[in-house]
PDB file of C-alpha atoms and ligand atoms in Angstrom:
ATOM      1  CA  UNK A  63    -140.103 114.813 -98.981  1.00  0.00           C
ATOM      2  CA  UNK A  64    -143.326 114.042 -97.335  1.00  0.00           C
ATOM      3  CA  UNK A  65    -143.222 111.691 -94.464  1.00  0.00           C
ATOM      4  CA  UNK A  66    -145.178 108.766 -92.102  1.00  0.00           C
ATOM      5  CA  UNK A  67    -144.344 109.379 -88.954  1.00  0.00           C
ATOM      6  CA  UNK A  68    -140.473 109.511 -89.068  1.00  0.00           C
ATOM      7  CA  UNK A  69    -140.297 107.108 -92.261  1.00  0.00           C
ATOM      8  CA  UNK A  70    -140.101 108.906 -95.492  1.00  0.00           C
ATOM      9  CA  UNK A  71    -142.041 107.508 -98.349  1.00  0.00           C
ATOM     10  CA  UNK A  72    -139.983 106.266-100.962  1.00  0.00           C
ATOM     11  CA  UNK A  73    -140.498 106.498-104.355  1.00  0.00           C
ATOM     12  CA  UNK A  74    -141.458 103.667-106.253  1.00  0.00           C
ATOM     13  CA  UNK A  75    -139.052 102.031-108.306  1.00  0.00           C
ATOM     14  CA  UNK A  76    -139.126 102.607-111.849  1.00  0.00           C
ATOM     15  CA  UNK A  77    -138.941  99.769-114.309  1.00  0.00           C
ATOM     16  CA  UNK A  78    -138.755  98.661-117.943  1.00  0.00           C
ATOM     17  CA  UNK A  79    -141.501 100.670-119.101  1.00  0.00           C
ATOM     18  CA  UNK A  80    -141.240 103.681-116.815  1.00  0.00           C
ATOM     19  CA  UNK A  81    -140.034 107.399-118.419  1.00  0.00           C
ATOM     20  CA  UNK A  82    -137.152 108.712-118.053  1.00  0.00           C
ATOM     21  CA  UNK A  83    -137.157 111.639-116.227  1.00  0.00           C
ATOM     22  CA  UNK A  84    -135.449 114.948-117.625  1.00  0.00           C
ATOM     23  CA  UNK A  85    -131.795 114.883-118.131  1.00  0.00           C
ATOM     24  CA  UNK A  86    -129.584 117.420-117.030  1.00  0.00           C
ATOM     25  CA  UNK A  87    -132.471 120.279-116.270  1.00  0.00           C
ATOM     26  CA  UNK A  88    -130.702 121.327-113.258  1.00  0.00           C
ATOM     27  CA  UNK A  89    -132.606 119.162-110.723  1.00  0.00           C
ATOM     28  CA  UNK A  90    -129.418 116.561-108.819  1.00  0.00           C
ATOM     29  CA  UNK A  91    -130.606 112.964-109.073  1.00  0.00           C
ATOM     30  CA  UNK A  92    -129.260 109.711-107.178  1.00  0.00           C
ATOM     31  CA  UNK A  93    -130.230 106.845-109.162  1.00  0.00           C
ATOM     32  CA  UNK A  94    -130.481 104.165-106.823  1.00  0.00           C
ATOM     33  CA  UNK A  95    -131.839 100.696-105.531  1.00  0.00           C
ATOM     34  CA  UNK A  96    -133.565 100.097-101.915  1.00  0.00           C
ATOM     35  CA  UNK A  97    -132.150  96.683-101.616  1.00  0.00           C
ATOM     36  CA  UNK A  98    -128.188  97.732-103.117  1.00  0.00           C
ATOM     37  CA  UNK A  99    -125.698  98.061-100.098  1.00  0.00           C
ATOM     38  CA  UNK A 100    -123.645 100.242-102.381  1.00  0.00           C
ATOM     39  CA  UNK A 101    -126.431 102.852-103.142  1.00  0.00           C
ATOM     40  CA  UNK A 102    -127.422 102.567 -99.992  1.00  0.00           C
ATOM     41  CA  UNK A 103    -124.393 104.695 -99.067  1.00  0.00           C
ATOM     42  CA  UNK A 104    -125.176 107.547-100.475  1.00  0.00           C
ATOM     43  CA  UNK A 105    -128.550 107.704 -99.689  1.00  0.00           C
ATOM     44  CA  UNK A 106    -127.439 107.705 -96.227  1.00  0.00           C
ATOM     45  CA  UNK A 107    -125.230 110.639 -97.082  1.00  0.00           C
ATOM     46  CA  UNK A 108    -127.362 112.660 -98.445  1.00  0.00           C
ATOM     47  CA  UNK A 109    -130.050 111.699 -95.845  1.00  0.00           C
ATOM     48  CA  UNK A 110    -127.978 112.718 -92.784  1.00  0.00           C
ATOM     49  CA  UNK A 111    -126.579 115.950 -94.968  1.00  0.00           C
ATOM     50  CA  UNK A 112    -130.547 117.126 -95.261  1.00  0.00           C
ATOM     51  CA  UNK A 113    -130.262 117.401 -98.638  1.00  0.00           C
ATOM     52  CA  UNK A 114    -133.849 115.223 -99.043  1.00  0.00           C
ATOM     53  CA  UNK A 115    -134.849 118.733-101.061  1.00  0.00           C
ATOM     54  CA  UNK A 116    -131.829 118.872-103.105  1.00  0.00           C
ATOM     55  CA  UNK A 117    -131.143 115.245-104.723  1.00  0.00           C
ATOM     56  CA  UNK A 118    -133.947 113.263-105.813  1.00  0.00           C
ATOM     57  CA  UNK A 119    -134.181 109.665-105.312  1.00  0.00           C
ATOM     58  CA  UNK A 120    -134.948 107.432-108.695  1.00  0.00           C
ATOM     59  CA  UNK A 121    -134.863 104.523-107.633  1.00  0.00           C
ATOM     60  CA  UNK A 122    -135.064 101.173-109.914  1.00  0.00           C
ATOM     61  CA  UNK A 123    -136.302  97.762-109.974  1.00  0.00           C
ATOM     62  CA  UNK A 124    -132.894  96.361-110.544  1.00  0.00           C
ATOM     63  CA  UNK A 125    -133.644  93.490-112.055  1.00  0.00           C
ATOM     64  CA  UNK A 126    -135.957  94.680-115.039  1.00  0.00           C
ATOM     65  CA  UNK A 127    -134.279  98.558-115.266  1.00  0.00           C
ATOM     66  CA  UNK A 128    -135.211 100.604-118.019  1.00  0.00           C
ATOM     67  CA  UNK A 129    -132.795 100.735-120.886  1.00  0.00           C
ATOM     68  CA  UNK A 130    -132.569 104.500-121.281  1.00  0.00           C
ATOM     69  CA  UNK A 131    -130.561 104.034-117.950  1.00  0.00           C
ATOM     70  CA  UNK A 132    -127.620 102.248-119.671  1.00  0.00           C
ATOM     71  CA  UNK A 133    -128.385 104.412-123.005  1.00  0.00           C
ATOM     72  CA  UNK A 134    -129.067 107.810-121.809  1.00  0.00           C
ATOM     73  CA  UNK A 135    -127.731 107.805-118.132  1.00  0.00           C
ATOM     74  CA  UNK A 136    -125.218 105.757-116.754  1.00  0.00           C
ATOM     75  CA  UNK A 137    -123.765 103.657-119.367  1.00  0.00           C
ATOM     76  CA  UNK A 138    -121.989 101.134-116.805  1.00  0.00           C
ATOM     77  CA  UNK A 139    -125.593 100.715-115.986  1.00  0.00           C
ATOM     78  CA  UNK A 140    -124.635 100.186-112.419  1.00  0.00           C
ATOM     79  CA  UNK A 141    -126.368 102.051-109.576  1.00  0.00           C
ATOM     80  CA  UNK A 142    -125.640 104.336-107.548  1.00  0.00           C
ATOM     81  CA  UNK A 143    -124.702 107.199-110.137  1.00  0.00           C
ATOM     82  CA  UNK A 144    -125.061 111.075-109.421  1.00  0.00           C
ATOM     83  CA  UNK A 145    -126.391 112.848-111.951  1.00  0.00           C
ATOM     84  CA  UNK A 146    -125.333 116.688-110.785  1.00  0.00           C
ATOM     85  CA  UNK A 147    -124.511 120.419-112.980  1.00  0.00           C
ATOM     86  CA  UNK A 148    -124.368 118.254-116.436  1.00  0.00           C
ATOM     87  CA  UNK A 149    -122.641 115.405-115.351  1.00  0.00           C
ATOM     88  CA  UNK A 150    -123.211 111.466-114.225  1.00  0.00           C
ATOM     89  CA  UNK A 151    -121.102 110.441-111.731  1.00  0.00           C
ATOM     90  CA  UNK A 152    -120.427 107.031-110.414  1.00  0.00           C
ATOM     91  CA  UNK A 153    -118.964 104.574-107.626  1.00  0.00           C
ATOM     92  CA  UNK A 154    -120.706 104.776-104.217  1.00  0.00           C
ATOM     93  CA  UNK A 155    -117.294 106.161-102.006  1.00  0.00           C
ATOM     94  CA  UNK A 156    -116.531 108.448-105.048  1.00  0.00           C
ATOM     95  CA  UNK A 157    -119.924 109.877-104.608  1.00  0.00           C
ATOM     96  CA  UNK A 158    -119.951 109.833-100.488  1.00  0.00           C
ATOM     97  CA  UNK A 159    -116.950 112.193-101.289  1.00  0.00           C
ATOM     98  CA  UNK A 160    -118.058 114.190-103.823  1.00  0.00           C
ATOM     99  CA  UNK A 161    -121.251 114.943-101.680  1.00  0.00           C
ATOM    100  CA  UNK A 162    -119.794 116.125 -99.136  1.00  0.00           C
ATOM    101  CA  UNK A 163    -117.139 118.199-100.835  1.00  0.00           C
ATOM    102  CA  UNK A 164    -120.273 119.845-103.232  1.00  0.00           C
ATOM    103  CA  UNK A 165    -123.134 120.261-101.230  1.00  0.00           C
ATOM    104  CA  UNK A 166    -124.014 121.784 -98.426  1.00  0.00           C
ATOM    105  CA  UNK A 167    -124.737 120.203 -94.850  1.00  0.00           C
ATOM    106  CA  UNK A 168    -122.912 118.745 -91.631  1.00  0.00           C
ATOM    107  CA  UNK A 169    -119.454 117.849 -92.889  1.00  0.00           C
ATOM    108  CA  UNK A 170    -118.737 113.861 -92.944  1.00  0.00           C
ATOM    109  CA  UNK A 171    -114.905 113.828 -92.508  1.00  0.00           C
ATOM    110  CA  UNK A 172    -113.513 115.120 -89.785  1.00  0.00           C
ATOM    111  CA  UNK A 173    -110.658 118.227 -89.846  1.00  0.00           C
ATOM    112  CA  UNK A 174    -108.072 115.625 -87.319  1.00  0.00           C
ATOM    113  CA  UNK A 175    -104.943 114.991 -88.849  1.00  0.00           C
ATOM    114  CA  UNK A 176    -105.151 111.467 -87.615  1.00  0.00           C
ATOM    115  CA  UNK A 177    -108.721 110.811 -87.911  1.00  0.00           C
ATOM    116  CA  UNK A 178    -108.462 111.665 -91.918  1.00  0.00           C
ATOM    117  CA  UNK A 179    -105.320 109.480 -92.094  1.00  0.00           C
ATOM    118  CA  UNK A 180    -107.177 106.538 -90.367  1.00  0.00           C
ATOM    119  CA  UNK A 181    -110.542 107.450 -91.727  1.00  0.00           C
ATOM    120  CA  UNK A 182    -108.799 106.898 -95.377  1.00  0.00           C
ATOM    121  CA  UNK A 183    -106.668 103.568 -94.162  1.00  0.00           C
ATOM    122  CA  UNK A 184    -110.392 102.494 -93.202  1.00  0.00           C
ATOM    123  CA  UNK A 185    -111.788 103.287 -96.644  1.00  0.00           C
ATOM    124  CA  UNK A 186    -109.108 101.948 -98.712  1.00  0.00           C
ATOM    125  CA  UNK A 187    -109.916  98.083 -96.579  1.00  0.00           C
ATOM    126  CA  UNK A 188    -113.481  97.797 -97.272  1.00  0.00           C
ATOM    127  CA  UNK A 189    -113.963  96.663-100.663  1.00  0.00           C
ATOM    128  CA  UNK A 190    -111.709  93.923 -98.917  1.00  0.00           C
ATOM    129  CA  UNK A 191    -113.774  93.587 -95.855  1.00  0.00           C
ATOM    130  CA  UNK A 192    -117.341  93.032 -98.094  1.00  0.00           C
ATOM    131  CA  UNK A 193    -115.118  90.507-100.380  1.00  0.00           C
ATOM    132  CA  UNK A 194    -114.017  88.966 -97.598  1.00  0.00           C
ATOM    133  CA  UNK A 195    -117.788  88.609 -96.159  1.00  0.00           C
ATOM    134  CA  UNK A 196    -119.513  87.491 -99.163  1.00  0.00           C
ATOM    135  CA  UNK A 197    -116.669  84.588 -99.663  1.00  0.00           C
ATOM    136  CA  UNK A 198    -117.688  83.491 -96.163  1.00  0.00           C
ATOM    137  CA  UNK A 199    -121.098  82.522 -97.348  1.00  0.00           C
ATOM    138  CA  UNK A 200    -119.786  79.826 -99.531  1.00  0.00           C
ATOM    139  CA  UNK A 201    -118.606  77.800 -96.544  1.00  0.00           C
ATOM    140  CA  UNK A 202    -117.537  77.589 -92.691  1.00  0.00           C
ATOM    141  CA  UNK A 203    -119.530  81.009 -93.062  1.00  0.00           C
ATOM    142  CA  UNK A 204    -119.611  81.582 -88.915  1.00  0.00           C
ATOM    143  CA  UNK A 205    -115.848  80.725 -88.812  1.00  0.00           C
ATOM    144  CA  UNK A 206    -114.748  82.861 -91.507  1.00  0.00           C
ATOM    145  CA  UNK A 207    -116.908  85.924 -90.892  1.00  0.00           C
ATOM    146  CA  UNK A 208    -115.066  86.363 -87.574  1.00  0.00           C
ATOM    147  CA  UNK A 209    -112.157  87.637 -88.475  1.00  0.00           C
ATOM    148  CA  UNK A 210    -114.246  90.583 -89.954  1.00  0.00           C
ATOM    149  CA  UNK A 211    -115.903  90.992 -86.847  1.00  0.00           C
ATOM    150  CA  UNK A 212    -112.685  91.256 -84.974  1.00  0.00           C
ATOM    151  CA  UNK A 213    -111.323  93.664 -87.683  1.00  0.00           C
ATOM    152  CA  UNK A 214    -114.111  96.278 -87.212  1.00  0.00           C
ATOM    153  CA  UNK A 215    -113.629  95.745 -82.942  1.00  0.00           C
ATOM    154  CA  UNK A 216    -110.246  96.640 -83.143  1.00  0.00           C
ATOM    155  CA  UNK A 217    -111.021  99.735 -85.504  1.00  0.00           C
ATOM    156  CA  UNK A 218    -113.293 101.029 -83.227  1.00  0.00           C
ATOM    157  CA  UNK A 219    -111.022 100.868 -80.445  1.00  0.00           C
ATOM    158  CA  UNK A 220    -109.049 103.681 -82.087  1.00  0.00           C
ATOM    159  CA  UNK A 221    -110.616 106.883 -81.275  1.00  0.00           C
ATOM    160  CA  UNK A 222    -112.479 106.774 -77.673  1.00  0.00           C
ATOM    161  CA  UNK A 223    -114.135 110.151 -78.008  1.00  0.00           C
ATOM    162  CA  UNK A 224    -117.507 108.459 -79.380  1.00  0.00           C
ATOM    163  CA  UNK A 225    -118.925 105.076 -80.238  1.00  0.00           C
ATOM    164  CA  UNK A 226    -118.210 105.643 -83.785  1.00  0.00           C
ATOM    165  CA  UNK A 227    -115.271 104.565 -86.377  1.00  0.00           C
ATOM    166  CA  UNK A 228    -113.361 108.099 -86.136  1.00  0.00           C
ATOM    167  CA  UNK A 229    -114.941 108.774 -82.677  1.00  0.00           C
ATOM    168  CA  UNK A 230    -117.778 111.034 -84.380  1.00  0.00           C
ATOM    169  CA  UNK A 231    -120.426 109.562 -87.230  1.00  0.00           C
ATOM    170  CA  UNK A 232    -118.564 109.723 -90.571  1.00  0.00           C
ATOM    171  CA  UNK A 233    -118.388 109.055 -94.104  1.00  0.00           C
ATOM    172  CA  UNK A 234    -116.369 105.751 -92.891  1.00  0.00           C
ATOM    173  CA  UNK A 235    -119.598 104.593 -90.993  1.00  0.00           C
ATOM    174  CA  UNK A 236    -121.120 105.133 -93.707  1.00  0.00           C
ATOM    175  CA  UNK A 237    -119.404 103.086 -95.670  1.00  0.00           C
ATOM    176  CA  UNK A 238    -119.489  99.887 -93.847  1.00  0.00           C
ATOM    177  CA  UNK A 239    -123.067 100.021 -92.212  1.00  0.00           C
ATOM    178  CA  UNK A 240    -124.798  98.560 -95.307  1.00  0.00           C
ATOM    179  CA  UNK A 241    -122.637  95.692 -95.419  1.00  0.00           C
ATOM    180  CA  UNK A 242    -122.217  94.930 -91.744  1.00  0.00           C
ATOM    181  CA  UNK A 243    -125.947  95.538 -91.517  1.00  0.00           C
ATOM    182  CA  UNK A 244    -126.397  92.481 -93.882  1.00  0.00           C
ATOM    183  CA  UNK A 245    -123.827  90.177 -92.410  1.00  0.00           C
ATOM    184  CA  UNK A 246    -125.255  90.466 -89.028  1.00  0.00           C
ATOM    185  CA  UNK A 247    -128.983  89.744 -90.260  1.00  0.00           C
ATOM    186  CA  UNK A 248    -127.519  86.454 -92.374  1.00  0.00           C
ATOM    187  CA  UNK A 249    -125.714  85.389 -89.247  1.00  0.00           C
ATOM    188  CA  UNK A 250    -128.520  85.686 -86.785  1.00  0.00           C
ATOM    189  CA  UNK A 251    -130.874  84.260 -88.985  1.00  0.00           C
ATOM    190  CA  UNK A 252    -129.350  81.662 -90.986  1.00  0.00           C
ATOM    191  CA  UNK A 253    -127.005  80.337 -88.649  1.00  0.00           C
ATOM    192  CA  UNK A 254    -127.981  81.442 -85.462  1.00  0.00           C
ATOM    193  CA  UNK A 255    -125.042  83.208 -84.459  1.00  0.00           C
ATOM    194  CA  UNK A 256    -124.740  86.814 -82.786  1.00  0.00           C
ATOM    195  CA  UNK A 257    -121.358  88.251 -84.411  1.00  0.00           C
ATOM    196  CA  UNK A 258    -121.319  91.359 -82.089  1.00  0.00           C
ATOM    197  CA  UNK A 259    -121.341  89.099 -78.925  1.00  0.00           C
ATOM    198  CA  UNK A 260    -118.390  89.767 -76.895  1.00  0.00           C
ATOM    199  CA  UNK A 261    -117.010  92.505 -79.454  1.00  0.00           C
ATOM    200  CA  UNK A 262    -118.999  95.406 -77.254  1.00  0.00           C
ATOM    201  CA  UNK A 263    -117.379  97.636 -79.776  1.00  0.00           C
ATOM    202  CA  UNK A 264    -119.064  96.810 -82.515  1.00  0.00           C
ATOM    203  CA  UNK A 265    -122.526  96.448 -80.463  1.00  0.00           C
ATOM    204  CA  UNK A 266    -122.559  99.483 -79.211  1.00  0.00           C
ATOM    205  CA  UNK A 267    -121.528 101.014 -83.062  1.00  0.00           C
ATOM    206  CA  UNK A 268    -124.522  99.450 -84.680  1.00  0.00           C
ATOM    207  CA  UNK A 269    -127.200 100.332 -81.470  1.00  0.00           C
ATOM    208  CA  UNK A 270    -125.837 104.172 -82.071  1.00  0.00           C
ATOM    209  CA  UNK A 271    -125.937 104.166 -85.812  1.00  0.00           C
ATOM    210  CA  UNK A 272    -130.007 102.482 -85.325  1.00  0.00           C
ATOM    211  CA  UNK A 273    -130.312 106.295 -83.446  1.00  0.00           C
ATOM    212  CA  UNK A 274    -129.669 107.913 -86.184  1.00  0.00           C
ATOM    213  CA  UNK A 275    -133.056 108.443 -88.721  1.00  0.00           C
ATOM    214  CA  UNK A 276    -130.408 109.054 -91.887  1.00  0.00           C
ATOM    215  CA  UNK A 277    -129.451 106.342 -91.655  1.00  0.00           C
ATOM    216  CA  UNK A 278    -132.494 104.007 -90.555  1.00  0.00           C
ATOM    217  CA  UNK A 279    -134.476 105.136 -93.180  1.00  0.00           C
ATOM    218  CA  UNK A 280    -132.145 103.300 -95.847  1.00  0.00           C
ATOM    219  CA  UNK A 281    -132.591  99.966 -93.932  1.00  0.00           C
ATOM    220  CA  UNK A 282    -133.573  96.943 -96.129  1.00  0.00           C
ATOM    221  CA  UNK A 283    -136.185  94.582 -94.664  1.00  0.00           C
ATOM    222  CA  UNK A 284    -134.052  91.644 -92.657  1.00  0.00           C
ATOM    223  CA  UNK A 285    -136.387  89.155 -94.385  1.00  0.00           C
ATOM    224  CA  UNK A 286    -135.454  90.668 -98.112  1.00  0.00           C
ATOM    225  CA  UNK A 287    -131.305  90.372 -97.080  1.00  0.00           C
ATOM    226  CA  UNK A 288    -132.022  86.747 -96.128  1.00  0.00           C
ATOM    227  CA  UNK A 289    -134.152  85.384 -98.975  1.00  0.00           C
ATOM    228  CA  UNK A 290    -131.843  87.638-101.076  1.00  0.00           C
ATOM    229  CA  UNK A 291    -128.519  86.034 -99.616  1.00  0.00           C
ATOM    230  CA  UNK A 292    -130.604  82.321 -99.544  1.00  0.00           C
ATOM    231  CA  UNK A 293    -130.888  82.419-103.247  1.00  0.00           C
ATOM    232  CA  UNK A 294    -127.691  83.333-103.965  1.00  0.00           C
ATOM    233  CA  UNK A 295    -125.410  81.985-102.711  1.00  0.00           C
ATOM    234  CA  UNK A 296    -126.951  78.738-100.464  1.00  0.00           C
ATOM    235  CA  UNK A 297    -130.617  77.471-102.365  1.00  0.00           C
ATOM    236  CA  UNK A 298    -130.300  74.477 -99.938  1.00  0.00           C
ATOM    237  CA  UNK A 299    -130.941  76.489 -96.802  1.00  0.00           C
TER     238      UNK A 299
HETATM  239  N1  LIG B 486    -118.269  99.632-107.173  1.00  0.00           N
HETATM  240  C1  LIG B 486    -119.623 100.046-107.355  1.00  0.00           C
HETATM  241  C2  LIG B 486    -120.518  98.832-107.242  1.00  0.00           C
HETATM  242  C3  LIG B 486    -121.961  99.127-107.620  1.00  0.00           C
HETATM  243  C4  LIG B 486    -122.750  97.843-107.866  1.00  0.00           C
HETATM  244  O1  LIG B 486    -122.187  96.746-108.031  1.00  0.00           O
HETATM  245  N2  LIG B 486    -124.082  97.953-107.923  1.00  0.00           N
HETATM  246  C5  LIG B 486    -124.908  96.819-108.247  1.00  0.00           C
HETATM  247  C6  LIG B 486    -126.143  96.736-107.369  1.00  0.00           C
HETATM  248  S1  LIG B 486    -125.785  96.460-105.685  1.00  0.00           S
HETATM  249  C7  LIG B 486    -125.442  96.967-109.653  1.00  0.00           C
HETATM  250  O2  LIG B 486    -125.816  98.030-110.088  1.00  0.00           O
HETATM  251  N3  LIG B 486    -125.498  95.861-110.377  1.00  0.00           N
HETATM  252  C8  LIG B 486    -126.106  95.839-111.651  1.00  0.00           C
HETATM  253  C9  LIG B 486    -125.350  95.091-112.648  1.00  0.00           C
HETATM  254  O3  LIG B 486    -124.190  94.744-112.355  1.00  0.00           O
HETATM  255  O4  LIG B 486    -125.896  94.859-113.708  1.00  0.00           O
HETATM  256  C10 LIG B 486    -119.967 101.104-106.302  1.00  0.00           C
HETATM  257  O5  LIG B 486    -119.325 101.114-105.238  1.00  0.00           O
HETATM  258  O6  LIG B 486    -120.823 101.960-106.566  1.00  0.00           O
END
């Protein structure tokens, strides 16, 4: 994919009246959305698994998507969805998963015993974790978001070979970044409050993940996660 600078240029999104583009002629497609935490996920997966070359990005204006999507593609009409060897395949931690069990690249789970045990215990709380999060913002947000906080300090505290959930970057990183990423914007900006102070844990997890370009190359614009989070759920702020 060509480049500026370290930044890869991204597609534009495709809308309403844009073409599809060829089904199932061999080429693997992630169609995605820039600003959707759940896409965002496997973009970073494939990102830091260099295959750039090997799964094209489609992204999509999500709010006027083209209907051959739902028709033709993915009809849960959801992104992200995998289109790979004659098949669509959905659910962002399915697809983390199925990545990096089918393609090539650095592996994203680690071989320990105890890691995979924890690394799965870690998976199976985050749909709970984002839930959690996102009913914070209805009220006593600062309050309620720290238990969250505390949750992800603790996990870190697990493994001390590296700054990361199972010690080394992983496909569990991966899964909470996007979200986390969000919260902490919203909570600096909207209500002035720094979550990672005193969890050193958790500051030193995001500064290492900004390090790493897979990753930062999938980050939404703070200003778009606030106006984003403004209209939805608090128009008086
Ligand atoms: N559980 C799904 C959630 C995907 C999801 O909710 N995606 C949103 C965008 S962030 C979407 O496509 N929404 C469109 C719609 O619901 O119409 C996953 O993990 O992939």
């Amino acid at each position: 994919m060509a480049t500026i600078g370290a930044q890869p240029i991204r597609p534009p999104p495709l809308s309403s009246t844009s073409e599809q583009p060829p089904l199932f002629d061999g080429t693997a497609r992630l169609y995605t959305s820039y600003t959707c935490p759940f896409a965002q996920r496997v973009w970073i997966a494939r990102n830091y698994k260099g295959l750039q070359d090997k799964i094209q990005l489609v992204p999509f204006d999500l709010q006027n998507r083209p209907a051959w999507y739902k028709e033709k593609v993915y009809p849960e009409n959801k992104v992200p969805s995998l289109e790979h060897n004659g098949k669509v395949l959905g659910e962002s931690l399915d697809l983390i998963k199925y990545i990096d069990a089918n393609f090539e690249g650095t592996p994203l789970f680690p071989n320990d015993p105890a890691k995979k045990e924890f690394g799965e215990e870690l998976l199976s709380q985050v749909d709970e974790f984002t839930r959690d999060f996102y009913n914070a913002l209805r009220g006593d947000t600062v309050q309620r978001s720290h238990p969250s906080f505390e949750f992800l300090e603790n996990a870190l505290g697990k493994f001390d070979d590296g700054p990361f959930l199972l010690g080394q970057f992983s496909l569990v990183d991966i899964a909470y970044i996007p979200f986390v990423e969000r919260f902490h914007v919203v909570l600096v900006d909207l209500f002035e409050h720094d979550a990672t102070e005193g969890k050193p844990k958790v500051a030193k997890w995001i500064e290492e993940l900004n390090k790493i370009d897979a990753y930062t190359q999938t980050r939404e614009d703070p200003q778009e996660i606030v106006d984003l989070v403004k209209k939805r759920f608090m128009p008086q702020k």
